[in-house]
mmCIF file of C-alpha atoms in Angstrom:
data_model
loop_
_atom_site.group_PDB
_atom_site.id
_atom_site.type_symbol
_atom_site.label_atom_id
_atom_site.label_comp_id
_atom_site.label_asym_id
_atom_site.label_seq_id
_atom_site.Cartn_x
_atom_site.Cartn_y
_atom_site.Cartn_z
ATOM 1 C CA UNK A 1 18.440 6.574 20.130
ATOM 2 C CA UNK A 2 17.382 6.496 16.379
ATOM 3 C CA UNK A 3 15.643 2.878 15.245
ATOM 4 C CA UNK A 4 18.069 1.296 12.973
ATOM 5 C CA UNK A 5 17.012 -1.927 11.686
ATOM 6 C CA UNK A 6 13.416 -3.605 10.256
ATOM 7 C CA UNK A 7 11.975 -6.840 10.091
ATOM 8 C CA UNK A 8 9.711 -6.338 6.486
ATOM 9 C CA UNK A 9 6.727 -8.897 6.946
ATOM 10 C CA UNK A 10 3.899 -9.104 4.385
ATOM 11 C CA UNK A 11 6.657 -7.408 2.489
ATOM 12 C CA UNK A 12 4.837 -7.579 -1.157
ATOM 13 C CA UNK A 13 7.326 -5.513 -3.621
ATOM 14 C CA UNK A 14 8.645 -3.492 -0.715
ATOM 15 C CA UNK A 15 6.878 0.117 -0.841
ATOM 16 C CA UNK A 16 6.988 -0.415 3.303
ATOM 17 C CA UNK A 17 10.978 -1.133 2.350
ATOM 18 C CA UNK A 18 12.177 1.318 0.768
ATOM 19 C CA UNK A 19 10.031 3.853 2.867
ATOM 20 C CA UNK A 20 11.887 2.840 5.783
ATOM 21 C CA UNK A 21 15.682 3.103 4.283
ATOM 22 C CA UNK A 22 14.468 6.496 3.024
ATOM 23 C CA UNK A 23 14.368 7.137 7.045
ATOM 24 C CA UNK A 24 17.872 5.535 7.269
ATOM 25 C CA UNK A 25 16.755 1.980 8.427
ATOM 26 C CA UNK A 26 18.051 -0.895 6.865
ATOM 27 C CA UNK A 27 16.388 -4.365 6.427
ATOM 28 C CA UNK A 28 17.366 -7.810 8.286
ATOM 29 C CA UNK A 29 14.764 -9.865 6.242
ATOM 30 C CA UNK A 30 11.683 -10.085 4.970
ATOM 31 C CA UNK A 31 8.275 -12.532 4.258
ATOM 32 C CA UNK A 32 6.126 -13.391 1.628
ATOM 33 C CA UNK A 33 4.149 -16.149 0.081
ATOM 34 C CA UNK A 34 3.602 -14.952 -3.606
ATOM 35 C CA UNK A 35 6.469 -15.962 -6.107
ATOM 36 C CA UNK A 36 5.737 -13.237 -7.952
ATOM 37 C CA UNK A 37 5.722 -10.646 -5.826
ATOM 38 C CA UNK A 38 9.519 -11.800 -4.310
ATOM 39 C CA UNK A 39 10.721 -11.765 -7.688
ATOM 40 C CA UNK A 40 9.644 -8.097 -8.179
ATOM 41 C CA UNK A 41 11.393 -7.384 -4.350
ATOM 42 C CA UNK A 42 14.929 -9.058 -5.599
ATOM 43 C CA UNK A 43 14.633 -7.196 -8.407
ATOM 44 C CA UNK A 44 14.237 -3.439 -6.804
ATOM 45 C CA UNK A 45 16.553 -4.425 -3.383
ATOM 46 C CA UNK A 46 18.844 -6.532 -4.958
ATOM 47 C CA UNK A 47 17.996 -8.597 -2.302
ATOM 48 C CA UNK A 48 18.744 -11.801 -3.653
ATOM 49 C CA UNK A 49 21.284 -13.246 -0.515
ATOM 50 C CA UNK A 50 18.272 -11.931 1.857
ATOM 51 C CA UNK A 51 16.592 -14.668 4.194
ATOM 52 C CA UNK A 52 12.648 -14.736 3.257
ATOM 53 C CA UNK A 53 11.068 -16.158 5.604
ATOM 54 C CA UNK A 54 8.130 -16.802 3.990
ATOM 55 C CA UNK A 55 4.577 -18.068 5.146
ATOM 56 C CA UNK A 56 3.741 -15.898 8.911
ATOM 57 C CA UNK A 57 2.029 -18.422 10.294
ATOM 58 C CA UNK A 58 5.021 -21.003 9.707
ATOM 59 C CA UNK A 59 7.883 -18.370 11.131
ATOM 60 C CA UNK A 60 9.495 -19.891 14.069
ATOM 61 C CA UNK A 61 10.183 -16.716 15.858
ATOM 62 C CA UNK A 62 13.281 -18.073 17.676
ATOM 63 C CA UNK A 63 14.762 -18.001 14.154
ATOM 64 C CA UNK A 64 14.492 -14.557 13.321
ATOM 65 C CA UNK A 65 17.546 -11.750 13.772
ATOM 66 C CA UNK A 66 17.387 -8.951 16.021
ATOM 67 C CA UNK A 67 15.411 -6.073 14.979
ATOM 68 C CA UNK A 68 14.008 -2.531 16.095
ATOM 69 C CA UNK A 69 10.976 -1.989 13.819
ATOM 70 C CA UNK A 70 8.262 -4.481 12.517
ATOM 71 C CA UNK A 71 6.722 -2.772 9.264
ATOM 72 C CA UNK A 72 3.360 -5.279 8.141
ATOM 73 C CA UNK A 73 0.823 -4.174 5.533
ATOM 74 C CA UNK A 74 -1.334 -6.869 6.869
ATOM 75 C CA UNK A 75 -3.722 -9.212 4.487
ATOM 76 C CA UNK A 76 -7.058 -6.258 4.131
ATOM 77 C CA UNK A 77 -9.138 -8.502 1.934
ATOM 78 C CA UNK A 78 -10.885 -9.459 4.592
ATOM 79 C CA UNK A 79 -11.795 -5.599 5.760
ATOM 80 C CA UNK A 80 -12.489 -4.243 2.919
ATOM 81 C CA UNK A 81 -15.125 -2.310 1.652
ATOM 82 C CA UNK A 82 -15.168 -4.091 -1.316
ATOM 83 C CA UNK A 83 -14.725 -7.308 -0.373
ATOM 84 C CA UNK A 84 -17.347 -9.264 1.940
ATOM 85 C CA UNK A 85 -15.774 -7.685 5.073
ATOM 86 C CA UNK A 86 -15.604 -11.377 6.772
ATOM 87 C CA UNK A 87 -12.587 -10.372 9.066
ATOM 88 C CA UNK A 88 -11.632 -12.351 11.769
ATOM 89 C CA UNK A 89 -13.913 -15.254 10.102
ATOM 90 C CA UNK A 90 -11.161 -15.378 7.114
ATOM 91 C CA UNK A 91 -7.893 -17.089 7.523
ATOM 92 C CA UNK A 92 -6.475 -13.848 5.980
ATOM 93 C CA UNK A 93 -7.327 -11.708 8.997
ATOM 94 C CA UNK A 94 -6.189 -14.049 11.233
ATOM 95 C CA UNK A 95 -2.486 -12.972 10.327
ATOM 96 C CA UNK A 96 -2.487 -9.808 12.571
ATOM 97 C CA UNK A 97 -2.426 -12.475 15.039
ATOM 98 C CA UNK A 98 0.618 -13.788 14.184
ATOM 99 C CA UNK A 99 1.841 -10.538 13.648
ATOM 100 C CA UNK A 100 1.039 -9.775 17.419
ATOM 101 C CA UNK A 101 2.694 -13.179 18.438
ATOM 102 C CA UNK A 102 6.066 -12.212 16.828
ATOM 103 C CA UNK A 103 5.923 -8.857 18.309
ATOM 104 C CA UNK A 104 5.052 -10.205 21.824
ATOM 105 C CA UNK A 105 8.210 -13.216 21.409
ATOM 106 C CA UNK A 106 10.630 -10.686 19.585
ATOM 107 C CA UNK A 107 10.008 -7.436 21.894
ATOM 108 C CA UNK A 108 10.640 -5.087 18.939
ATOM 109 C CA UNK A 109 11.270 -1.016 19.879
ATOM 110 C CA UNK A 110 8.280 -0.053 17.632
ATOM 111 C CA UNK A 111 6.106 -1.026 14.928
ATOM 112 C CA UNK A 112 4.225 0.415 11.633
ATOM 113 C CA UNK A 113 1.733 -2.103 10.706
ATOM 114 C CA UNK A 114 -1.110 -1.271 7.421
ATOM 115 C CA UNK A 115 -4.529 -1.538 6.462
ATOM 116 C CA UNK A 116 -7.313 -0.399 4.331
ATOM 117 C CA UNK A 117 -9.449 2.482 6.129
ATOM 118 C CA UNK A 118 -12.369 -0.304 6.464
ATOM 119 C CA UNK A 119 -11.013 -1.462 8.765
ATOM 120 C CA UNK A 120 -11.709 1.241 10.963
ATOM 121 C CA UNK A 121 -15.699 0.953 10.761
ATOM 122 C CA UNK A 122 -15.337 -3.033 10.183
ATOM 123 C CA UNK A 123 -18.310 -4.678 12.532
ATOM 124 C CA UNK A 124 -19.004 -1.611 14.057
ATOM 125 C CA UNK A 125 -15.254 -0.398 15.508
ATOM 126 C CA UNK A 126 -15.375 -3.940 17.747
ATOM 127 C CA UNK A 127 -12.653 -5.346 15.055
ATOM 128 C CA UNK A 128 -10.461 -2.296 15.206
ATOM 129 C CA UNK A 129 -10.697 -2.663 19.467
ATOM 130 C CA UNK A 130 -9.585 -6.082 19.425
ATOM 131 C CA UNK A 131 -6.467 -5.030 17.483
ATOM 132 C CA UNK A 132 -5.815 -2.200 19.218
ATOM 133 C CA UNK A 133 -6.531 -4.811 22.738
ATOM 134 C CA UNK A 134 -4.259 -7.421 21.162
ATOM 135 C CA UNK A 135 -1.280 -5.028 20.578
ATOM 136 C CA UNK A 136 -1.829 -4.106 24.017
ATOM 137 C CA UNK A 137 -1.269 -6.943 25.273
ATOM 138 C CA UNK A 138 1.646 -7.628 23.048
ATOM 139 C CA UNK A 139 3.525 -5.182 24.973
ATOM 140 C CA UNK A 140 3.095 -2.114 22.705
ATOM 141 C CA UNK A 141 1.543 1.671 23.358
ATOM 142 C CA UNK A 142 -0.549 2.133 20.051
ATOM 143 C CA UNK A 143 -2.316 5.068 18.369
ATOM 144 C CA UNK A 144 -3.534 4.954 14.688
ATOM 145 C CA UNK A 145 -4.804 7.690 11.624
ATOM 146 C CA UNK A 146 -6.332 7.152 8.185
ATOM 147 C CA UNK A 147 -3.739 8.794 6.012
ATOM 148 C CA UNK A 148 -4.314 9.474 2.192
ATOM 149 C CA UNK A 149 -1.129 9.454 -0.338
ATOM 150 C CA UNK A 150 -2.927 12.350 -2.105
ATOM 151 C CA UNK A 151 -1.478 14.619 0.924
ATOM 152 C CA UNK A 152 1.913 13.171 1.326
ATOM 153 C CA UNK A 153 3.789 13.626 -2.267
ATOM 154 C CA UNK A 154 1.995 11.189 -5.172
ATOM 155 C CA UNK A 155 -1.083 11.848 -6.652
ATOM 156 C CA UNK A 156 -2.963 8.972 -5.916
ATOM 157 C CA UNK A 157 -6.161 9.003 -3.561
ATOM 158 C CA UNK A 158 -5.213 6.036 -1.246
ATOM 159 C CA UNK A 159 -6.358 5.696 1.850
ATOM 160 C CA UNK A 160 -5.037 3.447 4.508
ATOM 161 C CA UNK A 161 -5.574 2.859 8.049
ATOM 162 C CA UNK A 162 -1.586 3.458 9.547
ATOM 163 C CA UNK A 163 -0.779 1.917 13.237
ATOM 164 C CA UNK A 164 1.938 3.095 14.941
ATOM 165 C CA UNK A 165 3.280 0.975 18.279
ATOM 166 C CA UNK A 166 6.048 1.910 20.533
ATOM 167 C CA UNK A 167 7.051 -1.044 23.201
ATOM 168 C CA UNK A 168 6.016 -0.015 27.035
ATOM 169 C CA UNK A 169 9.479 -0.912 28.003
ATOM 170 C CA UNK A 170 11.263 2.431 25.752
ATOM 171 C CA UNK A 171 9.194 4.585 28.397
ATOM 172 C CA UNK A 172 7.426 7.096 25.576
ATOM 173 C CA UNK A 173 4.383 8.437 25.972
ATOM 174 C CA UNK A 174 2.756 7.268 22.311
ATOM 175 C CA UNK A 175 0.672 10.873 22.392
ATOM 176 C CA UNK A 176 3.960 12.303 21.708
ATOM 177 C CA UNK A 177 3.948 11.086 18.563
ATOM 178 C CA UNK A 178 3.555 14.043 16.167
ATOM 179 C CA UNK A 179 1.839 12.782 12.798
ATOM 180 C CA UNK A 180 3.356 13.905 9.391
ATOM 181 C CA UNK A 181 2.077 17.045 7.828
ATOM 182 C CA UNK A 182 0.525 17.289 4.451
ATOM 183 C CA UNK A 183 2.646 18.088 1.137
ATOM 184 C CA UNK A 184 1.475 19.867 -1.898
ATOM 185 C CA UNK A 185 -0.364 17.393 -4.636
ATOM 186 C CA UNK A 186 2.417 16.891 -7.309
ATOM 187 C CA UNK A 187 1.984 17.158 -11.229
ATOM 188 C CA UNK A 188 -0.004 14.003 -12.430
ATOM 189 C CA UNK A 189 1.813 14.724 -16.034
ATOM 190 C CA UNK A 190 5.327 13.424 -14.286
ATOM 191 C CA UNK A 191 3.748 9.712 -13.570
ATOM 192 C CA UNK A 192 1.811 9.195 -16.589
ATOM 193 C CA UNK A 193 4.863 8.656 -18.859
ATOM 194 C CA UNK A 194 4.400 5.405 -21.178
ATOM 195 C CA UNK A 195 1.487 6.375 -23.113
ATOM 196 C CA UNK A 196 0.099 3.205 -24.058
ATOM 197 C CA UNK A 197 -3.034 3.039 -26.161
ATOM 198 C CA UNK A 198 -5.761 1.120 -25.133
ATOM 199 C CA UNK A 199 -6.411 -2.275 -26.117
ATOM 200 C CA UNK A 200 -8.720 -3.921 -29.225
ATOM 201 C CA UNK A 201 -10.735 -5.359 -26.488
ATOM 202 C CA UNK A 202 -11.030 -2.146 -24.892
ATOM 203 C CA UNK A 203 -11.776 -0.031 -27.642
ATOM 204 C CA UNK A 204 -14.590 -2.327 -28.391
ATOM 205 C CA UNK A 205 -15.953 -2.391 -24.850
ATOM 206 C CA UNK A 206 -15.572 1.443 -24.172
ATOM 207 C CA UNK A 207 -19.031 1.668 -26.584
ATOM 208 C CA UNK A 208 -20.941 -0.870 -24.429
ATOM 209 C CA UNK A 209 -19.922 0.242 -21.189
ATOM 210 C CA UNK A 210 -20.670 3.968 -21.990
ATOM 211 C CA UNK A 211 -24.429 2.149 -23.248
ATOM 212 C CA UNK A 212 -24.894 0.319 -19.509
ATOM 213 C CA UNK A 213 -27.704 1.648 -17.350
ATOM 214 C CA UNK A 214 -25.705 4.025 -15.592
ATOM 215 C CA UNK A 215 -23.994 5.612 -18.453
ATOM 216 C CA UNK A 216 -26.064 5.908 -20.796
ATOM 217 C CA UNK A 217 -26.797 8.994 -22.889
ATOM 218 C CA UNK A 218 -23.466 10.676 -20.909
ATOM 219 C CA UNK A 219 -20.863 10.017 -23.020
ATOM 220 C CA UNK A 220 -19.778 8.506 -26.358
ATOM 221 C CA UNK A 221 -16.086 7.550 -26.879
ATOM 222 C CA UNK A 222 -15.197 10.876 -29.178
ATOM 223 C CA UNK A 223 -16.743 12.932 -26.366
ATOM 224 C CA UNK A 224 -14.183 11.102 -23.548
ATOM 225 C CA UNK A 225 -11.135 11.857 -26.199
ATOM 226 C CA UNK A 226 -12.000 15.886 -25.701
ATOM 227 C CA UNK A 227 -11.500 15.346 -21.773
ATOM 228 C CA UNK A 228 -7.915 16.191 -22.326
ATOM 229 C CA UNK A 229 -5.620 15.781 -19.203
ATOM 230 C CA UNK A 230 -8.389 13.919 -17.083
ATOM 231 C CA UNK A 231 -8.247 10.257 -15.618
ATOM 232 C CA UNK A 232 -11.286 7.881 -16.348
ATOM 233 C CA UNK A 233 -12.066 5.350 -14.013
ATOM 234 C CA UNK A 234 -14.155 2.240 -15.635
ATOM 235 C CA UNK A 235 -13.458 -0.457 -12.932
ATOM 236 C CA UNK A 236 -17.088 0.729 -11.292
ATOM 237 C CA UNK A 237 -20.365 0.273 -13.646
ATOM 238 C CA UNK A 238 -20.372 4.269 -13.338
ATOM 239 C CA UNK A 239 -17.848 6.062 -14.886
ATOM 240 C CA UNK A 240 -15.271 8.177 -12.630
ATOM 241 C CA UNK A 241 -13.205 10.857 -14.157
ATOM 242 C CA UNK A 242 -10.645 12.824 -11.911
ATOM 243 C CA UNK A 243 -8.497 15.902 -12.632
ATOM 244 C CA UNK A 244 -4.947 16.094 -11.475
ATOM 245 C CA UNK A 245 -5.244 12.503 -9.503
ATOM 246 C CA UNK A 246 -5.828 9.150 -10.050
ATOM 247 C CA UNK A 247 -8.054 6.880 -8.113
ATOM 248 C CA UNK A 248 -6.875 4.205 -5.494
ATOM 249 C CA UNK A 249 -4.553 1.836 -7.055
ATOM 250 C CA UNK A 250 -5.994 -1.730 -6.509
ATOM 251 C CA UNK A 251 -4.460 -5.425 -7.091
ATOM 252 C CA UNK A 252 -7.857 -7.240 -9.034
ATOM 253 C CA UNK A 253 -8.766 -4.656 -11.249
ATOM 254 C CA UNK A 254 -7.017 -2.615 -13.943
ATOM 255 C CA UNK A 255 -9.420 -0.003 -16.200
ATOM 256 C CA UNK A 256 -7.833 3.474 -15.057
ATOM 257 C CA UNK A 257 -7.388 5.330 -18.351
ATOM 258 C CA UNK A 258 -6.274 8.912 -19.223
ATOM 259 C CA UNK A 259 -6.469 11.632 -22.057
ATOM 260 C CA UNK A 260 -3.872 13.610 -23.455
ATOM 261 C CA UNK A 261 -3.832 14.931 -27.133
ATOM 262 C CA UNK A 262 -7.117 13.328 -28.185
ATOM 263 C CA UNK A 263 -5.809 9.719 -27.139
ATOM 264 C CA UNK A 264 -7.480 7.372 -24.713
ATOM 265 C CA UNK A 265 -4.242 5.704 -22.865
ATOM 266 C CA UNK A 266 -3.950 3.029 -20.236
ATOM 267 C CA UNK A 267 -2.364 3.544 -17.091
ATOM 268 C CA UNK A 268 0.558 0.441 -17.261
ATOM 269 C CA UNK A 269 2.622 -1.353 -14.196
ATOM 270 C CA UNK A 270 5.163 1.082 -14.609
ATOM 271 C CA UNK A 271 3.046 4.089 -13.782
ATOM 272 C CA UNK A 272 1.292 2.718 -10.954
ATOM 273 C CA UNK A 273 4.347 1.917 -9.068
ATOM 274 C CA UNK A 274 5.378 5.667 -9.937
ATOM 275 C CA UNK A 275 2.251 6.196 -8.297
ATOM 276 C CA UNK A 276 2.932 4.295 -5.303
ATOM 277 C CA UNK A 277 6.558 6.403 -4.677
ATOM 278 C CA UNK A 278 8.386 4.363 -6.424
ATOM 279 C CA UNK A 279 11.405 6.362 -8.203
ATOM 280 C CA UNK A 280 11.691 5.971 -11.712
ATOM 281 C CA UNK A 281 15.458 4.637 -11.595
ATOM 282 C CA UNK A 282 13.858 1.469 -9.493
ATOM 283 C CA UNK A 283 11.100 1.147 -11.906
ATOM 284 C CA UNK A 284 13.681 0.949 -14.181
ATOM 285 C CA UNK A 285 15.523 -1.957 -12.650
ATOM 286 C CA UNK A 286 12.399 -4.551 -13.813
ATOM 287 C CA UNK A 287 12.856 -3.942 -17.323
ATOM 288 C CA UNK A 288 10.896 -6.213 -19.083
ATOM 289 C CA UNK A 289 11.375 -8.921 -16.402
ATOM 290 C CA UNK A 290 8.135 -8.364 -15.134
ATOM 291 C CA UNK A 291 4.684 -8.644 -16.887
ATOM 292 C CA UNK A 292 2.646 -4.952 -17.054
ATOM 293 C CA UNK A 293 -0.541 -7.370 -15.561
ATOM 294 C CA UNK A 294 1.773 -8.133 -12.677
ATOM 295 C CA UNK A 295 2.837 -5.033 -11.953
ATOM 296 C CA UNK A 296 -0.692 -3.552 -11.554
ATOM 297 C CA UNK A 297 -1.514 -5.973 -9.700
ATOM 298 C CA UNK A 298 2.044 -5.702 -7.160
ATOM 299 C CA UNK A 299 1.173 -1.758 -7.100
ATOM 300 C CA UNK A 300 -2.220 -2.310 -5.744
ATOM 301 C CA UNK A 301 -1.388 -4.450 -3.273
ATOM 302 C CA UNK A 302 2.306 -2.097 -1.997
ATOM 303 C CA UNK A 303 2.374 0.443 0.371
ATOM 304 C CA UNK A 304 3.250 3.779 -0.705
ATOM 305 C CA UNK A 305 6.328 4.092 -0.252
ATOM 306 C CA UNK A 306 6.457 8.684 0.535
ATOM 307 C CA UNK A 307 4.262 7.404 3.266
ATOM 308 C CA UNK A 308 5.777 5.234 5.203
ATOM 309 C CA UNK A 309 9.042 7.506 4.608
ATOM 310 C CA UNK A 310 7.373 10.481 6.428
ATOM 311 C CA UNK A 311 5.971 8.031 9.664
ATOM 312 C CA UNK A 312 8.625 6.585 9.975
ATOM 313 C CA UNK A 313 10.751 10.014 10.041
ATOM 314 C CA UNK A 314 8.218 10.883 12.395
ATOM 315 C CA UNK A 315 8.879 8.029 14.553
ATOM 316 C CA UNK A 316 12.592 8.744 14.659
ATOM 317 C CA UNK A 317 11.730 11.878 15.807
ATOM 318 C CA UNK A 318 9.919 10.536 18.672
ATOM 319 C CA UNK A 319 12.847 8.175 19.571
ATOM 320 C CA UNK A 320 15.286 11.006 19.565
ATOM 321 C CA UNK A 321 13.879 13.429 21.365
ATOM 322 C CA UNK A 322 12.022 10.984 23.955
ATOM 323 C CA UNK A 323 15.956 9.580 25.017
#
């Protein structure tokens, strides 16, 4: 019997969302803290007479609807390789515990929870065996892969740690679950679609940054402007440039520029949630409603939405055939 209904938690701007109605799921609520970020979700869903029910650690799980699927792109601050990597010492990656709590109260059929590939080789694999212990014990058969978006329909080179749980009580054998298969890499020329020229600040920057101890003598700012289709990357002290891709998508930072007819351009809000799945008649729906700032930042911090559409088509798949 096909899974039918979602609880969205950690629910940002709703890549995990709209993944899962692409699968034919539909949403019974969702949480998050940031203002922001739920003003961007009621603007894509519509979802304005939708219960949020906010702050995880606050949900009393008695309240909350029937609901066959958790989807969670859990707090990864505290796993990441760029951050300190603190873990279970932050109050941020405490969450998954919640997350386990609701799952254990609320007996869900299965689960898709998110996380940055860190997370894998965070304190030497003992964090990712707790996790994979607590969801145990939750009641839930888990297996897990680090997945890139590059191979599954946008050209971004994301790469997340994906968990897949199926409760002990539906009787599947989780090994059954078959993984999605890779897509070809589509054209980077159908995301990047605003040009928008760099700033004044920027333009006077580019000169220093290309003079820092890592760049210098490489490049001068005429020479990037003859790189002609290629994406720069300037959020490192060393710059990155990429062909046909862009680099992960990331909430703190911004600097991911790209060439076309002798312009430097910068990539906006509206292209990085292109870049994340998003379908240009939903990036549409923000109009001007939302700040291009905000919007990088909501797109670093999404899921991607092609993604989470293939697992969890892959997960009906497993439901179907398994009953």
């Amino acid at each position: 019997m096909r899974l039918n209904t979602f609880l969205d938690l950690c629910s940002g701007i709703g890549g995990g969302r709209l993944g899962l109605e692409r699968s034919g799921m539909k949403s019974v609520g969702y949480s998050d803290t940031s203002r922001l970020s739920v003003t961007t979700y009621k603007l894509l869903f519509g979802a304005e007479d939708e219960k949020n029910y906010g702050n995880i650690r606050k949900i009393k799980v008695e309240t909350l609807p029937e609901f066959d699927l958790l989807i969670a792109g859990f707090p990864c601050q505290t796993f990441s390789v760029i951050g300190r990597r603190d873990g279970f010492e932050d109050i941020r990656g405490q969450l998954i515990f919640n997350i386990a709590n609701i799952l254990k109260q609320r007996r869900p059929r299965a689960f898709i929870l998110e996380n940055v590939r860190g997370l894998v080789s965070h304190n030497k694999g003992q964090t990712i065996k707790t996790i994979l212990q607590l969801l145990d014990d939750s009641g839930f058969d888990t297996t897990y892969r680090v997945l890139t978006s590059l191979d599954y329909g946008v050209p971004q080179m994301r790469q997340r740690v994906y968990f897949i749980g199926v409760n002990k009580s539906e009787n599947i054998d989780i090994n059954n679950f078959v993984w999605p298969e890779t897509v070809p890499v589509p054209a980077l020329d159908n995301y990047l679609i605003d040009e928008c020229p760099i700033s004044e600040w920027l333009q006077e920057y580019l000169p220093t940054y290309l003079s820092n101890e890592t760049n210098q003598g490489k490049y001068t700012v005429e020479d990037l402007k003859k790189l002609e289709g290629k994406v720069l990357d300037i959020r490192m002290s060393d710059l990155r440039i990429y062909e046909g891709k862009v680099p992960t998508l990331r909430s703190q930072r911004d600097g991911v520029l790209y060439v076309r007819n002798n312009q430097l351009y910068s990539l906006t809000g509206r292209e990085a949630l292109l870049l994340q799945g998003f379908p240009k008649d939903y990036v549409d729906k923000l109009g001007d409603m939302v700040s291009n700032r905000h919007l990088l930042m909501q797109a670093g911090n999404a899921m991607t939405v092609n993604v989470i559409a293939a697992l969890a088509n892959c997960l009906q798949n497993l439901f179907v055939q398994q009953h």
